[in-house]
Structures are given as C-alpha cells and as structure tokens.
Amino acid sequence: MDIRGVVEELAEEAERQIRDRTWVLTPDDRAVAAKAAADLHAVVGAPQSQQALSEVERLAHLREALAAVAIALAHVHGRLAWFLGAAATSLTPVLHWRAMPAEPGPTFGAVPPTLQQYTDAEDAIRRLHKTLAGIATA
C-alpha cells in the first residue's frame, strides 16, 4: 500500500475512535494537533504550488512535514502519540528518496521517487493535516 493509503486508514481510524468516544481528546491533544496541522499546512500547500517546485524542493518539503510530525509526537502521550507515531512511520519512505542524481559510489540505498510517489506523499500530508485540524477543533 502506498503512503496515501496508509495515512487514509490511520485518519479514518482516528476519526472513528474520536466519534465513538474511544479516544477522548484532552486540551493538550487539541493544542498539539493544532500546531502540527498548521506546520503541515505551511510545508505542503495546494497541489498546484507543490507541483510547480523542483523535485529537490518537493522532497525537502516532505522531509519537513515528517519532522513536524516527529516534533509533535515528542510532546504527547497516549492515543495522539500512537496516531502520530504511526503517521511518522508511514512517511518514512521519504527518508530513502533522493532528488539529486547519484554521484559515483553508493547512495546508502537512496532511490529517486516517481512523480506519482511525490504526489501521493503530498496528498498523505494534506490528509494528515485535515485529520489534525479536525482533532484540534473537536
């Protein structure tokens, strides 16, 4: 399953847990979710703006998004931490992508992603943003 599919499943599970009151949000959950949502939105905006960027810039933005998720994860416990941990794990393929041509020699396993993989990862970040924004206002 691609990054977008994994994040979609995580988002649906989080939304279901909140709706079913399995996950009772705390004020801290809401505050961290609001900050993370804002950070994700700032990094990965509208599809058209991302597609206009170079592959190097797109990959940098995806890595910044992963960093924002990791920073948010460092500030919480319980279900929000579990959700953010799973989201960060789903985004880890971007850590193995390279946007620059390989120089002679090993690349530590880094591979160039396809344009579709960039788009899928960016869409996953947008879905994660939507879910976190929903948590912030729930």
PDB file of C-alpha atoms in Angstrom:
ATOM      1  CA  MET A   1       0.000   0.000   0.000  1.00  0.00           C
ATOM      2  CA  ASP A   2       1.257   3.492  -0.787  1.00  0.00           C
ATOM      3  CA  ILE A   3       1.812   6.279   1.742  1.00  0.00           C
ATOM      4  CA  ARG A   4      -1.504   7.915   0.927  1.00  0.00           C
ATOM      5  CA  GLY A   5      -3.428   4.687   1.544  1.00  0.00           C
ATOM      6  CA  VAL A   6      -1.743   4.055   4.892  1.00  0.00           C
ATOM      7  CA  VAL A   7      -2.401   7.613   6.086  1.00  0.00           C
ATOM      8  CA  GLU A   8      -6.013   7.379   4.912  1.00  0.00           C
ATOM      9  CA  GLU A   9      -6.525   4.261   7.031  1.00  0.00           C
ATOM     10  CA  LEU A  10      -4.888   5.923  10.046  1.00  0.00           C
ATOM     11  CA  ALA A  11      -7.015   9.035   9.639  1.00  0.00           C
ATOM     12  CA  GLU A  12     -10.208   7.012   9.357  1.00  0.00           C
ATOM     13  CA  GLU A  13      -9.302   5.031  12.474  1.00  0.00           C
ATOM     14  CA  ALA A  14      -8.542   8.202  14.443  1.00  0.00           C
ATOM     15  CA  GLU A  15     -11.799   9.821  13.338  1.00  0.00           C
ATOM     16  CA  ARG A  16     -13.730   6.678  14.252  1.00  0.00           C
ATOM     17  CA  GLN A  17     -12.134   6.480  17.702  1.00  0.00           C
ATOM     18  CA  ILE A  18     -12.994  10.114  18.372  1.00  0.00           C
ATOM     19  CA  ARG A  19     -16.544   9.707  17.082  1.00  0.00           C
ATOM     20  CA  ASP A  20     -17.070   6.533  19.153  1.00  0.00           C
ATOM     21  CA  ARG A  21     -15.536   8.248  22.202  1.00  0.00           C
ATOM     22  CA  THR A  22     -12.859   5.555  22.448  1.00  0.00           C
ATOM     23  CA  TRP A  23     -10.405   8.428  22.197  1.00  0.00           C
ATOM     24  CA  VAL A  24     -11.350  11.293  24.486  1.00  0.00           C
ATOM     25  CA  LEU A  25      -9.324  14.303  23.440  1.00  0.00           C
ATOM     26  CA  THR A  26      -7.561  16.412  26.036  1.00  0.00           C
ATOM     27  CA  PRO A  27      -6.817  20.115  25.740  1.00  0.00           C
ATOM     28  CA  ASP A  28      -3.156  19.178  25.233  1.00  0.00           C
ATOM     29  CA  ASP A  29      -4.128  16.825  22.385  1.00  0.00           C
ATOM     30  CA  ARG A  30      -6.020  19.652  20.733  1.00  0.00           C
ATOM     31  CA  ALA A  31      -3.188  22.155  21.162  1.00  0.00           C
ATOM     32  CA  VAL A  32      -0.523  19.814  19.772  1.00  0.00           C
ATOM     33  CA  ALA A  33      -2.800  18.784  16.909  1.00  0.00           C
ATOM     34  CA  ALA A  34      -3.464  22.447  16.045  1.00  0.00           C
ATOM     35  CA  LYS A  35       0.253  23.250  15.950  1.00  0.00           C
ATOM     36  CA  ALA A  36       1.066  20.155  13.899  1.00  0.00           C
ATOM     37  CA  ALA A  37      -1.770  20.889  11.468  1.00  0.00           C
ATOM     38  CA  ALA A  38      -0.513  24.441  10.985  1.00  0.00           C
ATOM     39  CA  ASP A  39       3.049  23.217  10.451  1.00  0.00           C
ATOM     40  CA  LEU A  40       1.943  20.644   7.871  1.00  0.00           C
ATOM     41  CA  HIS A  41      -0.163  23.191   6.011  1.00  0.00           C
ATOM     42  CA  ALA A  42       2.760  25.619   5.918  1.00  0.00           C
ATOM     43  CA  VAL A  43       5.055  22.992   4.424  1.00  0.00           C
ATOM     44  CA  VAL A  44       2.796  21.241   1.909  1.00  0.00           C
ATOM     45  CA  GLY A  45       0.269  23.631   0.478  1.00  0.00           C
ATOM     46  CA  ALA A  46      -2.002  23.276  -2.513  1.00  0.00           C
ATOM     47  CA  PRO A  47      -1.195  20.592  -5.100  1.00  0.00           C
ATOM     48  CA  GLN A  48      -0.534  23.163  -7.822  1.00  0.00           C
ATOM     49  CA  SER A  49       2.044  25.004  -5.723  1.00  0.00           C
ATOM     50  CA  GLN A  50       3.898  21.790  -4.887  1.00  0.00           C
ATOM     51  CA  GLN A  51       3.917  20.549  -8.479  1.00  0.00           C
ATOM     52  CA  ALA A  52       5.476  23.832  -9.610  1.00  0.00           C
ATOM     53  CA  LEU A  53       8.504  23.201  -7.374  1.00  0.00           C
ATOM     54  CA  SER A  54      11.654  21.324  -8.288  1.00  0.00           C
ATOM     55  CA  GLU A  55      11.967  17.738  -7.106  1.00  0.00           C
ATOM     56  CA  VAL A  56      14.636  18.829  -4.617  1.00  0.00           C
ATOM     57  CA  GLU A  57      12.239  21.365  -3.074  1.00  0.00           C
ATOM     58  CA  ARG A  58       9.336  18.901  -3.043  1.00  0.00           C
ATOM     59  CA  LEU A  59      11.445  16.326  -1.238  1.00  0.00           C
ATOM     60  CA  ALA A  60      12.665  18.945   1.232  1.00  0.00           C
ATOM     61  CA  HIS A  61       9.054  19.864   2.000  1.00  0.00           C
ATOM     62  CA  LEU A  62       8.123  16.225   2.551  1.00  0.00           C
ATOM     63  CA  ARG A  63      11.035  15.805   4.942  1.00  0.00           C
ATOM     64  CA  GLU A  64       9.984  18.969   6.784  1.00  0.00           C
ATOM     65  CA  ALA A  65       6.495  17.505   7.129  1.00  0.00           C
ATOM     66  CA  LEU A  66       7.916  14.318   8.611  1.00  0.00           C
ATOM     67  CA  ALA A  67       9.965  16.428  11.030  1.00  0.00           C
ATOM     68  CA  ALA A  68       6.829  18.344  12.062  1.00  0.00           C
ATOM     69  CA  VAL A  69       5.065  15.056  12.822  1.00  0.00           C
ATOM     70  CA  ALA A  70       8.067  13.839  14.827  1.00  0.00           C
ATOM     71  CA  ILE A  71       8.232  17.077  16.824  1.00  0.00           C
ATOM     72  CA  ALA A  72       4.521  16.873  17.620  1.00  0.00           C
ATOM     73  CA  LEU A  73       4.995  13.243  18.673  1.00  0.00           C
ATOM     74  CA  ALA A  74       7.674  14.320  21.158  1.00  0.00           C
ATOM     75  CA  HIS A  75       5.113  16.444  23.026  1.00  0.00           C
ATOM     76  CA  VAL A  76       2.305  13.946  23.614  1.00  0.00           C
ATOM     77  CA  HIS A  77       1.434  10.582  25.111  1.00  0.00           C
ATOM     78  CA  GLY A  78      -1.407   8.116  24.670  1.00  0.00           C
ATOM     79  CA  ARG A  79      -3.580   7.887  21.588  1.00  0.00           C
ATOM     80  CA  LEU A  80      -2.317  11.046  19.916  1.00  0.00           C
ATOM     81  CA  ALA A  81       1.245   9.762  20.297  1.00  0.00           C
ATOM     82  CA  TRP A  82       0.225   6.405  18.855  1.00  0.00           C
ATOM     83  CA  PHE A  83      -1.504   8.126  15.933  1.00  0.00           C
ATOM     84  CA  LEU A  84       1.437  10.437  15.247  1.00  0.00           C
ATOM     85  CA  GLY A  85       3.912   7.569  15.602  1.00  0.00           C
ATOM     86  CA  ALA A  86       2.023   5.522  13.039  1.00  0.00           C
ATOM     87  CA  ALA A  87       1.799   8.565  10.755  1.00  0.00           C
ATOM     88  CA  ALA A  88       5.544   9.179  11.048  1.00  0.00           C
ATOM     89  CA  THR A  89       6.225   5.533  10.277  1.00  0.00           C
ATOM     90  CA  SER A  90       4.042   5.710   7.179  1.00  0.00           C
ATOM     91  CA  LEU A  91       6.044   8.715   5.943  1.00  0.00           C
ATOM     92  CA  THR A  92       9.475   7.114   6.381  1.00  0.00           C
ATOM     93  CA  PRO A  93       9.876   6.157   2.704  1.00  0.00           C
ATOM     94  CA  VAL A  94      10.670   9.832   2.021  1.00  0.00           C
ATOM     95  CA  LEU A  95      13.839   9.337   4.062  1.00  0.00           C
ATOM     96  CA  HIS A  96      15.081   6.892   1.425  1.00  0.00           C
ATOM     97  CA  TRP A  97      14.302   9.106  -1.549  1.00  0.00           C
ATOM     98  CA  ARG A  98      16.818  11.241  -3.373  1.00  0.00           C
ATOM     99  CA  ALA A  99      16.079  14.046  -5.766  1.00  0.00           C
ATOM    100  CA  MET A 100      19.615  14.561  -6.976  1.00  0.00           C
ATOM    101  CA  PRO A 101      21.486  12.348  -9.419  1.00  0.00           C
ATOM    102  CA  ALA A 102      23.737   9.803  -7.759  1.00  0.00           C
ATOM    103  CA  GLU A 103      27.414  10.582  -7.861  1.00  0.00           C
ATOM    104  CA  PRO A 104      29.729   7.654  -8.451  1.00  0.00           C
ATOM    105  CA  GLY A 105      29.568   5.320  -5.490  1.00  0.00           C
ATOM    106  CA  PRO A 106      26.925   4.017  -3.095  1.00  0.00           C
ATOM    107  CA  THR A 107      23.840   6.060  -2.217  1.00  0.00           C
ATOM    108  CA  PHE A 108      23.034   4.424   1.151  1.00  0.00           C
ATOM    109  CA  GLY A 109      20.018   2.849  -0.511  1.00  0.00           C
ATOM    110  CA  ALA A 110      18.505   6.183  -1.574  1.00  0.00           C
ATOM    111  CA  VAL A 111      16.335   5.933  -4.667  1.00  0.00           C
ATOM    112  CA  PRO A 112      14.672   8.528  -6.867  1.00  0.00           C
ATOM    113  CA  PRO A 113      10.881   8.515  -6.365  1.00  0.00           C
ATOM    114  CA  THR A 114       8.447   8.815  -9.231  1.00  0.00           C
ATOM    115  CA  LEU A 115       6.398  11.953  -9.671  1.00  0.00           C
ATOM    116  CA  GLN A 116       3.370   9.901  -8.583  1.00  0.00           C
ATOM    117  CA  GLN A 117       5.138   8.998  -5.330  1.00  0.00           C
ATOM    118  CA  TYR A 118       5.750  12.687  -4.634  1.00  0.00           C
ATOM    119  CA  THR A 119       2.075  13.409  -5.295  1.00  0.00           C
ATOM    120  CA  ASP A 120       0.893  10.503  -3.133  1.00  0.00           C
ATOM    121  CA  ALA A 121       3.112  11.588  -0.226  1.00  0.00           C
ATOM    122  CA  GLU A 122       1.944  15.205  -0.530  1.00  0.00           C
ATOM    123  CA  ASP A 123      -1.686  14.062  -0.607  1.00  0.00           C
ATOM    124  CA  ALA A 124      -0.999  11.974   2.504  1.00  0.00           C
ATOM    125  CA  ILE A 125       0.354  15.064   4.266  1.00  0.00           C
ATOM    126  CA  ARG A 126      -2.774  17.004   3.280  1.00  0.00           C
ATOM    127  CA  ARG A 127      -4.962  14.205   4.679  1.00  0.00           C
ATOM    128  CA  LEU A 128      -2.932  14.162   7.868  1.00  0.00           C
ATOM    129  CA  HIS A 129      -3.348  17.939   8.092  1.00  0.00           C
ATOM    130  CA  LYS A 130      -7.111  17.611   7.716  1.00  0.00           C
ATOM    131  CA  THR A 131      -7.299  14.997  10.471  1.00  0.00           C
ATOM    132  CA  LEU A 132      -5.115  17.000  12.856  1.00  0.00           C
ATOM    133  CA  ALA A 133      -7.128  20.147  12.181  1.00  0.00           C
ATOM    134  CA  GLY A 134     -10.267  18.146  12.988  1.00  0.00           C
ATOM    135  CA  ILE A 135      -8.738  16.913  16.228  1.00  0.00           C
ATOM    136  CA  ALA A 136      -7.835  20.477  17.160  1.00  0.00           C
ATOM    137  CA  THR A 137     -11.425  21.626  16.813  1.00  0.00           C
ATOM    138  CA  ALA A 138     -13.261  18.512  18.035  1.00  0.00           C
TER     139      ALA A 138
END
